[in-house]
CSV table of C-alpha atoms in Angstrom, one decimal:
chain,number,residue,atom,x,y,z
A,950,MET,CA,64.0,159.4,118.4
A,951,LEU,CA,65.3,156.5,120.5
A,952,VAL,CA,65.7,156.4,124.2
A,953,TRP,CA,69.2,155.1,125.0
A,954,ARG,CA,70.0,153.0,128.0
A,955,SER,CA,73.2,151.3,129.1
A,956,GLY,CA,72.6,147.5,128.9
A,957,THR,CA,71.8,146.0,132.3
A,958,LYS,CA,70.6,142.5,133.4
A,959,ALA,CA,67.0,143.7,133.0
A,960,HIS,CA,67.6,144.1,129.3
A,961,GLN,CA,69.0,140.6,128.8
A,962,GLN,CA,65.9,139.0,127.5
A,963,ALA,CA,65.3,141.8,124.9
A,964,LEU,CA,68.9,141.4,123.7
A,965,CYS,CA,68.6,137.6,123.4
A,966,GLN,CA,65.6,138.1,121.1
A,967,PHE,CA,67.1,140.9,119.0
A,968,VAL,CA,66.6,140.4,115.2
A,969,CYS,CA,68.4,142.7,112.8
A,970,THR,CA,68.4,140.7,109.6
A,971,ASP,CA,65.8,139.2,107.2
A,972,PRO,CA,65.5,136.3,106.7
A,973,PRO,CA,66.7,135.6,110.3
A,974,LYS,CA,68.2,132.3,109.3
A,975,ALA,CA,70.4,131.0,106.5
A,976,ASN,CA,68.2,129.0,104.1
A,977,TYR,CA,69.2,125.9,102.2
A,978,ASP,CA,69.7,126.5,98.5
A,979,GLU,CA,69.8,123.6,96.1
A,980,HIS,CA,72.9,125.0,94.3
A,981,ARG,CA,74.7,127.0,97.0
A,982,GLY,CA,74.0,124.9,100.1
A,983,LYS,CA,73.3,127.0,103.3
A,984,HIS,CA,73.0,130.5,102.1
A,985,HIS,CA,72.1,133.9,103.5
A,986,PRO,CA,72.0,137.1,101.4
A,987,ARG,CA,73.8,139.1,104.0
A,988,PRO,CA,75.8,136.8,106.3
A,989,TRP,CA,77.5,139.7,108.1
A,990,GLU,CA,74.1,140.7,109.5
A,991,LEU,CA,73.5,137.1,110.7
A,992,GLU,CA,76.9,137.1,112.4
A,993,VAL,CA,76.4,140.4,114.2
A,994,GLN,CA,72.9,139.4,115.3
A,995,SER,CA,74.2,136.1,116.7
A,996,HIS,CA,77.1,137.9,118.4
A,997,LEU,CA,74.9,140.5,120.1
A,998,ARG,CA,72.3,137.9,121.2
A,999,GLY,CA,75.1,136.0,123.0
A,1000,GLN,CA,76.5,139.0,124.9
A,1001,ARG,CA,75.9,139.1,128.7
A,1002,LEU,CA,74.7,142.3,130.3
A,1003,PRO,CA,76.1,144.4,131.8
A,1004,ALA,CA,79.1,144.6,129.6
A,1005,PRO,CA,82.5,144.0,131.3
A,1006,PRO,CA,84.6,147.1,132.4
A,1007,GLY,CA,86.4,148.8,129.4
A,1008,SER,CA,83.4,148.1,127.1
A,1009,ALA,CA,79.8,149.1,126.9
A,1010,ILE,CA,76.6,147.9,125.2
A,1011,ALA,CA,74.0,150.7,124.7
A,1012,LEU,CA,70.4,149.9,123.7
A,1013,GLY,CA,68.1,152.2,121.9
A,1014,PHE,CA,64.4,151.8,122.5
A,1015,ASP,CA,61.3,153.1,120.6
A,1016,GLN,CA,57.7,152.5,121.7
A,1017,GLN,CA,57.7,149.0,120.4
A,1018,GLY,CA,60.9,147.9,122.2
A,1019,LEU,CA,64.5,147.3,121.4
A,1020,SER,CA,65.4,149.0,118.2
A,1021,ALA,CA,69.1,149.4,118.0
A,1022,VAL,CA,72.2,148.0,119.7
A,1023,VAL,CA,75.7,149.3,119.7
A,1024,GLU,CA,78.8,147.8,121.4
A,1025,TYR,CA,82.0,149.7,121.9
A,1026,ALA,CA,85.2,149.4,124.0
A,1027,PHE,CA,88.7,150.5,124.6
A,1028,SER,CA,91.0,148.7,122.1
A,1029,ARG,CA,93.9,146.5,123.5
A,1030,SER,CA,96.2,148.5,125.8
A,1031,GLU,CA,93.5,151.3,125.8
A,1032,GLU,CA,95.2,153.1,122.9
A,1033,GLN,CA,92.1,153.8,120.9
A,1034,PHE,CA,88.3,153.2,121.0
A,1035,ILE,CA,86.7,150.5,118.8
A,1036,ILE,CA,83.1,150.2,117.8
A,1037,THR,CA,82.7,146.4,117.7
A,1038,ALA,CA,79.0,146.2,116.7
A,1039,LEU,CA,76.2,148.4,115.5
A,1040,ALA,CA,72.8,147.0,114.5
A,1041,VAL,CA,69.3,148.2,113.9
A,1042,ALA,CA,66.3,145.9,114.5
A,1043,GLN,CA,64.8,144.5,111.3
A,1044,ARG,CA,61.3,145.9,112.1
A,1045,CYS,CA,62.6,149.5,112.1
A,1046,GLN,CA,65.0,149.8,109.1
A,1047,ARG,CA,65.1,153.0,107.1
A,1048,ARG,CA,64.4,155.3,110.0
A,1049,ARG,CA,68.0,156.5,110.4
A,1050,TYR,CA,68.3,154.7,113.7
A,1051,GLY,CA,71.8,153.6,112.7
A,1052,THR,CA,72.8,157.3,112.4
A,1053,GLU,CA,71.3,158.0,115.8
A,1054,ALA,CA,73.2,155.0,117.3
A,1055,LEU,CA,76.5,156.2,115.9
A,1056,GLN,CA,76.0,159.7,117.1
A,1057,TYR,CA,75.2,158.3,120.6
A,1058,VAL,CA,78.4,156.3,120.6
A,1059,LEU,CA,80.5,159.2,119.5
A,1060,GLN,CA,79.0,161.5,122.2
A,1061,SER,CA,79.7,158.8,124.8
A,1062,LEU,CA,83.3,158.4,123.6
A,1063,ARG,CA,83.9,162.2,123.7
A,1064,VAL,CA,82.7,162.3,127.3
A,1065,THR,CA,84.9,159.2,128.1
A,1066,ARG,CA,87.9,160.8,126.5
A,1067,VAL,CA,87.6,163.9,128.8
A,1068,ASN,CA,86.7,162.0,131.9
A,1069,GLU,CA,89.5,159.4,131.5
A,1070,GLY,CA,92.0,162.0,130.3
A,1071,VAL,CA,92.9,159.8,127.2
A,1072,ASP,CA,93.7,161.0,123.7
A,1073,CYS,CA,92.0,158.3,121.6
A,1074,GLY,CA,90.5,158.2,118.2
A,1075,VAL,CA,87.9,155.7,117.2
A,1076,PHE,CA,87.8,153.0,114.6
A,1077,ALA,CA,85.5,150.2,113.3
A,1078,ARG,CA,85.9,147.2,111.1
A,1079,ILE,CA,83.4,146.8,108.3
A,1080,ASP,CA,82.8,143.8,106.1
A,1081,PRO,CA,83.7,144.9,102.5
A,1082,ARG,CA,80.3,143.7,101.3
A,1083,ASN,CA,78.4,145.8,103.8
A,1084,ASP,CA,77.4,148.9,101.8
A,1085,ALA,CA,74.9,150.1,104.4
A,1086,SER,CA,77.6,150.3,107.2
A,1087,ARG,CA,80.2,151.8,104.9
A,1088,SER,CA,77.7,154.6,103.9
A,1089,LEU,CA,76.7,155.1,107.5
A,1090,PHE,CA,80.3,155.6,108.8
A,1091,ASP,CA,81.2,157.7,105.8
A,1092,ARG,CA,78.3,160.1,106.5
A,1093,ALA,CA,79.4,160.4,110.1
A,1094,GLY,CA,82.9,161.6,109.0
A,1095,PHE,CA,84.8,158.4,109.3
A,1096,GLU,CA,87.6,157.7,106.8
A,1097,TYR,CA,88.6,154.5,105.2
A,1098,ILE,CA,92.3,153.7,105.8
A,1099,GLY,CA,92.8,150.3,104.4
A,1100,LEU,CA,91.9,146.6,104.4
A,1101,PHE,CA,93.2,144.7,107.5
A,1102,GLY,CA,92.6,141.0,107.9
A,1103,GLY,CA,89.8,141.1,105.3
A,1104,TYR,CA,87.9,143.9,106.9
A,1105,GLU,CA,87.8,147.6,106.0
A,1106,MET,CA,89.1,149.9,108.7
A,1107,TRP,CA,87.3,153.2,109.2
A,1108,VAL,CA,88.7,155.8,111.5
A,1109,SER,CA,87.6,159.1,113.0
A,1110,ASP,CA,88.9,161.6,115.5
A,1111,LEU,CA,86.6,162.7,118.3
B,1444,MET,CA,59.3,102.8,150.3
B,1445,SER,CA,58.1,105.0,153.1
B,1446,TYR,CA,58.3,108.8,153.2
B,1447,VAL,CA,61.3,110.2,155.1
B,1448,GLU,CA,61.0,113.6,156.6
B,1449,PRO,CA,63.8,116.0,155.4
B,1450,VAL,CA,66.3,116.7,158.1
B,1451,ALA,CA,67.5,120.2,158.5
B,1452,GLY,CA,71.2,120.7,157.6
B,1453,VAL,CA,71.4,117.3,155.8
B,1454,PRO,CA,72.0,117.8,152.1
B,1455,THR,CA,70.2,115.6,149.6
B,1456,LEU,CA,71.2,114.5,146.1
B,1457,THR,CA,69.2,115.5,143.0
B,1458,ARG,CA,69.2,113.7,139.6
B,1459,ALA,CA,70.9,115.4,136.7
B,1460,GLY,CA,68.4,117.7,134.9
B,1461,ALA,CA,67.0,117.1,131.5
B,1462,THR,CA,68.8,120.3,130.3
B,1463,PRO,CA,72.3,121.5,131.3
B,1464,PRO,CA,72.6,124.4,133.7
B,1465,GLY,CA,71.4,127.7,132.3
B,1466,CYS,CA,68.6,126.0,130.4
B,1467,ARG,CA,70.9,125.7,127.4
B,1468,ASN,CA,69.5,123.3,124.8
B,1469,GLU,CA,71.7,122.9,121.8
B,1470,ARG,CA,68.8,121.8,119.6
B,1471,ALA,CA,66.3,124.4,120.7
B,1472,VAL,CA,65.4,126.9,118.0
B,1473,GLY,CA,65.1,130.6,118.9
B,1474,ASN,CA,63.0,133.4,117.3
B,1475,ASP,CA,65.9,133.8,114.8
B,1476,GLY,CA,65.3,130.2,113.6
B,1477,LEU,CA,68.7,129.2,114.7
B,1478,THR,CA,69.8,126.5,117.2
B,1479,ASP,CA,72.1,127.5,120.1
B,1480,LEU,CA,75.0,125.7,118.3
B,1481,GLU,CA,74.4,127.5,115.0
B,1482,ARG,CA,74.1,130.9,116.7
B,1483,GLU,CA,77.3,130.3,118.7
B,1484,ASP,CA,79.2,129.3,115.6
B,1485,LEU,CA,78.1,132.6,113.9
B,1486,ALA,CA,79.0,134.6,117.0
B,1487,ARG,CA,82.4,133.0,117.2
B,1488,LYS,CA,83.0,134.0,113.5
B,1489,TYR,CA,82.0,137.6,114.4
B,1490,ARG,CA,84.3,137.7,117.5
B,1491,GLU,CA,87.2,136.4,115.4
B,1492,GLY,CA,86.4,138.8,112.5
B,1493,PRO,CA,85.2,142.4,112.9
B,1494,ALA,CA,85.1,142.3,116.8
B,1495,ARG,CA,88.6,140.7,117.3
B,1496,GLU,CA,91.4,142.3,119.3
B,1497,ALA,CA,93.2,145.1,117.5
B,1498,THR,CA,96.6,144.1,116.1
B,1499,ASP,CA,99.7,146.2,116.4
B,1500,GLU,CA,99.5,146.9,112.7
B,1501,GLU,CA,96.0,148.2,113.0
B,1502,LEU,CA,96.8,150.4,116.1
B,1503,ARG,CA,99.8,151.8,114.3
B,1504,ALA,CA,97.7,152.7,111.2
B,1505,VAL,CA,95.0,154.4,113.4
B,1506,ALA,CA,97.6,156.4,115.4
B,1507,GLU,CA,99.4,157.4,112.2
B,1508,TRP,CA,96.1,158.6,110.6
B,1509,LEU,CA,95.3,160.6,113.7
B,1510,ARG,CA,98.7,162.2,113.9
B,1511,ARG,CA,98.5,163.3,110.2
B,1512,ARG,CA,94.9,164.6,110.6
B,1513,ARG,CA,95.8,166.6,113.7
B,1514,ALA,CA,98.9,168.0,112.0
B,1515,ASN,CA,96.9,169.1,109.0
B,1516,ALA,CA,94.2,170.6,111.3
B,1517,GLY,CA,97.0,172.6,113.1
B,1518,LEU,CA,98.2,174.0,109.7
B,1519,ALA,CA,94.7,175.0,108.6
């Protein structure tokens, strides 16, 4: 079980050192040039490490900690014009893969969004964009009850009601 | 050159630091093995990809999916 905290300035250093992919850097391959087996993981890791805490109004970054430190990060927000919620990033630390922390992170977000929906009096659903090569995320969102509704701008759109 | 006592209220000049403000060093390598520039480039790709602003088409598709789902739930 992770302990969840809303990201504050005190968590900045932990977020700046967060690693969720292996290898952590694209390697040079003689035939392919710069190459990483899962570039989408490298991109989300770089995005999260560059985020400043606390998140600006209308968005949130939640951090899940285990006894060794930062284990999972999830970023979510109102979409443009506050019509829907969007989960913009969800990542689990490389050192604690296969512990179902991704499922825990997603459940945490959905719970947070349900409370937001009631408190703010809005009638939003939630969606996320997934890289079509990212089988792990597709399976995670599928298990959580999200549905695939199509490909938009090269990314799969997965939607759920709250 | 002789030492001059600082005078209260009189500002002094400092030389430009070796690193830009915020200790940003474009060639420094983090624990992810990336330089700041490489990391920023990847982060920009992510912000322009899966984390980009929702388009009207995407919002319409989500709203339509929700409308249909709720209508079906109401019939069940």
